[in-house]
Amino acid sequence: MKRPFAYITAPWTGSSYQDNEQALHYCRQVYDAGYTPICPLLFLAPILNDKVPQEHKDGLDMDRDFLRRSHVLVVCGESVTEAMKNDIATAERLHITATTLDGILTVKGQGRSCGKK
């Protein structure tokens, strides 16, 4: 079975340990819902030094390329940051569906039913 790519965006805190744990949790849920999770935080952050301007720019370019190749943008977490708003705007411009993690899980029958929290 070929799984469509799902790009994960979330309000990352800046704490490597906490962000990685949360990203792994989100990725597992997206995988269980039938998608291939794409989360640049997990594989670009250890490689690129965000404090080096060229590497920061390269990271942003790679992030956008991964989003362009994705079938869906999955918005995770309780709040929406500026970076997440940029991801949502990019997805909209590229005609990529944006949804929440709860939305994907509900559609796939793994989450809570609509209207319940």
Backbone as JSON, one array per atom type, in Angstrom:
{
  "sequence": "MKRPFAYITAPWTGSSYQDNEQALHYCRQVYDAGYTPICPLLFLAPILNDKVPQEHKDGLDMDRDFLRRSHVLVVCGESVTEAMKNDIATAERLHITATTLDGILTVKGQGRSCGKK",
  "N": [[0.84, -1.18, 0.0], [0.65, 2.13, -0.94], [1.51, 4.98, 0.79], [0.26, 8.25, 1.23], [2.18, 11.3, 1.43], [2.41, 13.19, 4.4], [2.83, 16.26, 5.71], [4.1, 17.47, 8.71], [3.32, 20.02, 10.93], [3.81, 22.07, 13.78], [3.54, 23.81, 16.98], [6.51, 24.25, 17.84], [8.65, 24.23, 20.67], [11.31, 24.91, 21.04], [12.88, 23.51, 22.7], [14.94, 20.88, 22.32], [14.68, 18.14, 23.2], [11.99, 17.98, 24.16], [10.55, 18.87, 21.88], [11.33, 16.92, 19.97], [10.28, 14.58, 21.14], [7.53, 15.19, 21.07], [7.18, 15.51, 18.29], [7.76, 12.91, 17.39], [5.61, 11.57, 18.53], [3.41, 12.78, 17.17], [4.08, 12.02, 14.53], [3.88, 9.24, 14.7], [1.13, 8.92, 15.13], [0.11, 9.96, 12.74], [1.23, 8.17, 10.93], [-0.08, 5.81, 11.8], [-2.61, 6.47, 10.95], [-2.44, 6.04, 8.28], [-0.67, 7.43, 6.63], [2.49, 8.65, 5.27], [4.58, 10.13, 7.4], [6.06, 13.35, 7.27], [8.43, 15.15, 8.76], [10.37, 17.69, 9.07], [11.69, 18.75, 11.31], [12.66, 16.57, 12.73], [14.68, 15.43, 11.13], [16.19, 17.44, 9.86], [17.02, 19.36, 11.74], [19.09, 18.15, 13.35], [21.14, 18.18, 11.51], [21.53, 20.67, 10.24], [22.8, 23.91, 11.09], [21.06, 26.29, 12.56], [21.9, 28.81, 13.25], [23.73, 29.65, 11.43], [23.55, 31.7, 8.73], [23.28, 30.86, 5.94], [22.74, 28.14, 6.21], [20.39, 28.25, 7.66], [18.7, 29.45, 5.75], [18.84, 27.44, 3.76], [17.59, 25.38, 5.17], [14.96, 26.39, 5.41], [14.27, 26.43, 2.69], [14.41, 23.67, 2.12], [12.42, 22.74, 3.85], [10.12, 23.87, 2.61], [10.24, 22.55, 0.16], [9.77, 19.89, 0.93], [7.15, 20.21, 1.86], [5.86, 20.93, -0.53], [5.93, 18.48, -1.85], [4.19, 16.98, -0.45], [0.98, 15.47, 0.25], [-0.84, 16.34, 2.05], [-1.14, 18.78, 4.63], [-0.56, 18.58, 7.99], [-1.74, 20.01, 10.8], [-0.7, 20.35, 13.99], [-1.08, 20.36, 17.59], [-1.94, 22.8, 20.17], [-1.91, 25.53, 19.7], [-1.26, 28.12, 17.21], [1.58, 29.05, 15.56], [3.64, 31.69, 14.08], [5.33, 30.49, 12.18], [3.87, 28.2, 11.62], [1.6, 29.38, 10.51], [2.75, 30.33, 8.18], [3.34, 27.88, 6.93], [0.72, 26.94, 6.53], [-0.29, 28.94, 4.8], [1.43, 28.56, 2.62], [0.72, 25.95, 1.88], [-1.94, 26.4, 1.15], [-1.58, 28.13, -1.05], [-0.36, 26.33, -2.78], [-2.36, 24.57, -3.24], [-2.68, 22.43, -1.47], [-4.18, 20.27, 0.74], [-4.99, 21.3, 4.01], [-5.22, 20.2, 7.29], [-6.23, 19.29, 10.63], [-4.56, 17.28, 13.13], [-6.44, 15.93, 14.69], [-8.53, 15.97, 12.87], [-7.64, 14.24, 10.79], [-7.38, 11.84, 12.25], [-10.02, 11.44, 13.08], [-11.38, 11.12, 10.63], [-10.15, 8.8, 9.75], [-11.17, 7.1, 11.57], [-9.93, 6.76, 14.02], [-9.8, 8.64, 15.92], [-11.42, 10.97, 18.14], [-14.97, 11.37, 17.94], [-16.71, 13.69, 15.78], [-17.4, 16.84, 17.19], [-17.09, 16.08, 19.85], [-14.94, 16.34, 22.68]],
  "CA": [[0.0, 0.0, 0.0], [1.41, 3.37, -1.01], [0.98, 5.96, 1.73], [0.51, 9.64, 0.83], [3.01, 12.08, 2.33], [1.72, 14.15, 5.27], [3.8, 17.17, 6.31], [3.72, 17.78, 10.08], [3.7, 21.31, 11.48], [3.36, 22.18, 15.17], [4.18, 24.92, 17.7], [7.72, 23.75, 18.5], [9.01, 25.07, 21.83], [12.72, 25.26, 21.04], [13.55, 22.49, 23.51], [15.17, 19.73, 21.44], [14.12, 16.91, 23.73], [10.52, 18.07, 24.19], [10.06, 18.94, 20.5], [11.52, 15.62, 19.33], [9.29, 13.65, 21.7], [6.22, 15.56, 20.54], [7.2, 15.21, 16.86], [7.65, 11.46, 17.24], [4.22, 11.22, 18.87], [2.58, 13.2, 16.04], [4.42, 11.19, 13.37], [3.32, 7.9, 14.89], [-0.32, 8.99, 14.93], [-0.12, 10.15, 11.31], [1.54, 6.87, 10.33], [-1.17, 4.89, 12.13], [-3.77, 6.89, 10.17], [-2.25, 5.61, 6.9], [0.17, 8.37, 5.88], [3.92, 8.7, 5.51], [4.81, 11.43, 8.03], [7.23, 14.14, 6.9], [8.64, 16.12, 9.83], [11.74, 18.17, 8.94], [12.29, 18.96, 12.63], [13.35, 15.36, 13.18], [15.88, 15.06, 10.38], [17.02, 18.57, 9.43], [17.58, 20.06, 12.9], [20.4, 17.62, 13.76], [22.12, 18.33, 10.43], [21.77, 22.08, 9.91], [22.99, 24.86, 12.18], [20.15, 27.4, 12.29], [22.58, 30.08, 13.53], [24.5, 30.0, 10.24], [22.52, 32.22, 7.82], [23.06, 30.05, 4.74], [22.11, 26.88, 6.61], [19.02, 28.61, 8.01], [17.99, 29.61, 4.47], [18.73, 26.12, 3.15], [16.58, 24.64, 5.92], [13.65, 26.89, 5.0], [14.04, 25.95, 1.33], [14.13, 22.24, 2.18], [11.09, 22.61, 4.45], [9.11, 24.17, 1.58], [10.28, 21.48, -0.84], [9.06, 18.74, 1.52], [5.72, 20.54, 1.88], [5.4, 20.85, -1.92], [5.81, 17.08, -2.25], [3.22, 16.32, 0.42], [-0.42, 15.46, -0.17], [-1.63, 17.0, 3.07], [-0.44, 19.45, 5.73], [-1.22, 18.23, 9.25], [-1.49, 21.04, 11.8], [-0.78, 19.7, 15.3], [-0.87, 21.21, 18.76], [-3.04, 23.61, 20.7], [-1.81, 26.91, 19.24], [-0.7, 28.27, 15.87], [2.67, 30.02, 15.55], [3.87, 32.34, 12.78], [5.89, 29.49, 11.26], [2.76, 27.34, 11.21], [0.78, 30.18, 9.6], [3.46, 30.32, 6.89], [3.11, 26.56, 6.34], [-0.68, 26.89, 6.09], [-0.39, 29.81, 3.62], [2.12, 27.88, 1.51], [-0.14, 24.83, 1.46], [-3.1, 26.97, 0.45], [-1.1, 28.61, -2.35], [-0.02, 25.16, -3.61], [-3.57, 23.73, -3.3], [-2.47, 21.23, -0.64], [-5.15, 20.25, 1.83], [-4.5, 21.46, 5.37], [-6.17, 19.7, 8.28], [-5.64, 19.07, 11.94], [-4.33, 15.88, 13.48], [-7.74, 15.39, 15.09], [-9.31, 15.76, 11.64], [-7.17, 13.02, 10.13], [-7.7, 10.69, 13.08], [-11.47, 11.24, 13.07], [-11.73, 10.58, 9.33], [-9.65, 7.43, 9.69], [-11.84, 6.29, 12.59], [-9.04, 6.49, 15.14], [-9.86, 9.74, 16.9], [-12.72, 11.2, 18.75], [-16.0, 11.7, 16.94], [-16.91, 15.13, 15.59], [-18.18, 17.52, 18.21], [-16.72, 15.67, 21.2], [-13.55, 16.61, 23.03]],
  "C": [[0.89, 1.24, 0.0], [0.73, 4.4, -0.12], [1.27, 7.38, 1.23], [1.36, 10.35, 1.88], [2.15, 13.09, 3.1], [2.79, 14.97, 5.99], [3.28, 17.6, 7.68], [4.22, 19.17, 10.46], [3.09, 21.43, 12.87], [4.05, 23.37, 15.83], [5.38, 24.44, 18.5], [8.19, 24.74, 19.56], [10.44, 25.59, 21.79], [13.54, 24.32, 21.91], [13.7, 21.23, 22.66], [14.49, 18.47, 21.94], [12.6, 16.92, 23.66], [9.95, 18.08, 22.77], [10.2, 17.59, 19.79], [10.51, 14.6, 19.83], [7.9, 13.92, 21.13], [6.13, 15.22, 19.06], [7.07, 13.71, 16.61], [6.23, 10.99, 17.52], [3.29, 11.57, 17.71], [2.82, 12.29, 14.83], [3.83, 9.79, 13.5], [1.82, 7.89, 14.65], [-0.66, 9.14, 13.45], [0.17, 8.85, 10.56], [0.39, 5.88, 10.56], [-2.45, 5.21, 11.36], [-3.6, 6.59, 8.68], [-1.4, 6.51, 6.03], [1.65, 8.13, 6.15], [4.22, 10.07, 6.11], [6.13, 12.06, 7.57], [7.38, 15.22, 7.96], [10.1, 16.59, 9.79], [12.44, 18.41, 10.28], [13.13, 17.76, 13.04], [14.63, 15.06, 12.41], [16.71, 16.21, 9.86], [17.7, 19.26, 10.61], [18.93, 19.47, 13.35], [21.51, 17.85, 12.73], [22.52, 19.78, 10.22], [21.92, 22.92, 11.18], [22.17, 26.11, 11.86], [20.79, 28.76, 12.52], [23.46, 30.54, 12.37], [23.48, 30.44, 9.17], [22.24, 31.35, 6.59], [22.36, 28.73, 5.09], [20.66, 27.12, 7.03], [18.17, 28.73, 6.74], [17.81, 28.26, 3.79], [17.66, 25.28, 3.84], [15.18, 25.08, 5.54], [13.3, 26.4, 3.6], [13.69, 24.46, 1.32], [12.76, 21.98, 2.79], [10.0, 22.8, 3.39], [9.08, 23.09, 0.51], [9.56, 20.23, -0.32], [7.55, 19.0, 1.53], [5.14, 20.43, 0.47], [5.15, 19.41, -2.36], [4.76, 16.32, -1.46], [1.81, 16.43, -0.14], [-1.3, 16.22, 0.81], [-0.7, 17.65, 4.09], [-1.23, 19.13, 6.99], [-0.78, 19.24, 10.31], [-1.75, 20.42, 13.17], [-0.62, 20.72, 16.41], [-2.07, 22.08, 19.08], [-3.03, 25.05, 20.21], [-1.21, 26.94, 17.84], [0.33, 29.39, 15.91], [2.78, 30.68, 14.17], [4.42, 31.35, 11.75], [4.79, 28.56, 10.74], [1.84, 28.09, 10.24], [1.41, 30.23, 8.21], [3.27, 28.98, 6.18], [1.69, 26.45, 5.77], [-0.87, 27.73, 4.83], [0.27, 29.18, 2.41], [1.28, 26.73, 0.98], [-1.34, 25.34, 0.67], [-2.7, 27.42, -0.95], [-0.82, 27.46, -3.32], [-1.2, 24.19, -3.77], [-3.37, 22.39, -2.62], [-3.45, 21.33, 0.52], [-4.45, 20.42, 3.17], [-5.6, 20.99, 6.31], [-5.47, 19.57, 9.62], [-5.38, 17.59, 12.14], [-5.64, 15.24, 13.9], [-8.61, 15.1, 13.87], [-8.93, 14.49, 10.93], [-7.57, 11.78, 10.94], [-9.19, 10.4, 13.09], [-11.9, 10.61, 11.75], [-11.3, 9.12, 9.22], [-10.26, 6.53, 10.76], [-11.0, 5.99, 13.81], [-9.13, 7.55, 16.23], [-11.22, 9.86, 17.5], [-13.72, 11.58, 17.66], [-16.19, 13.21, 16.9], [-17.79, 15.69, 16.69], [-17.83, 17.14, 19.63], [-15.25, 15.99, 21.44], [-13.1, 15.72, 24.13]]
}
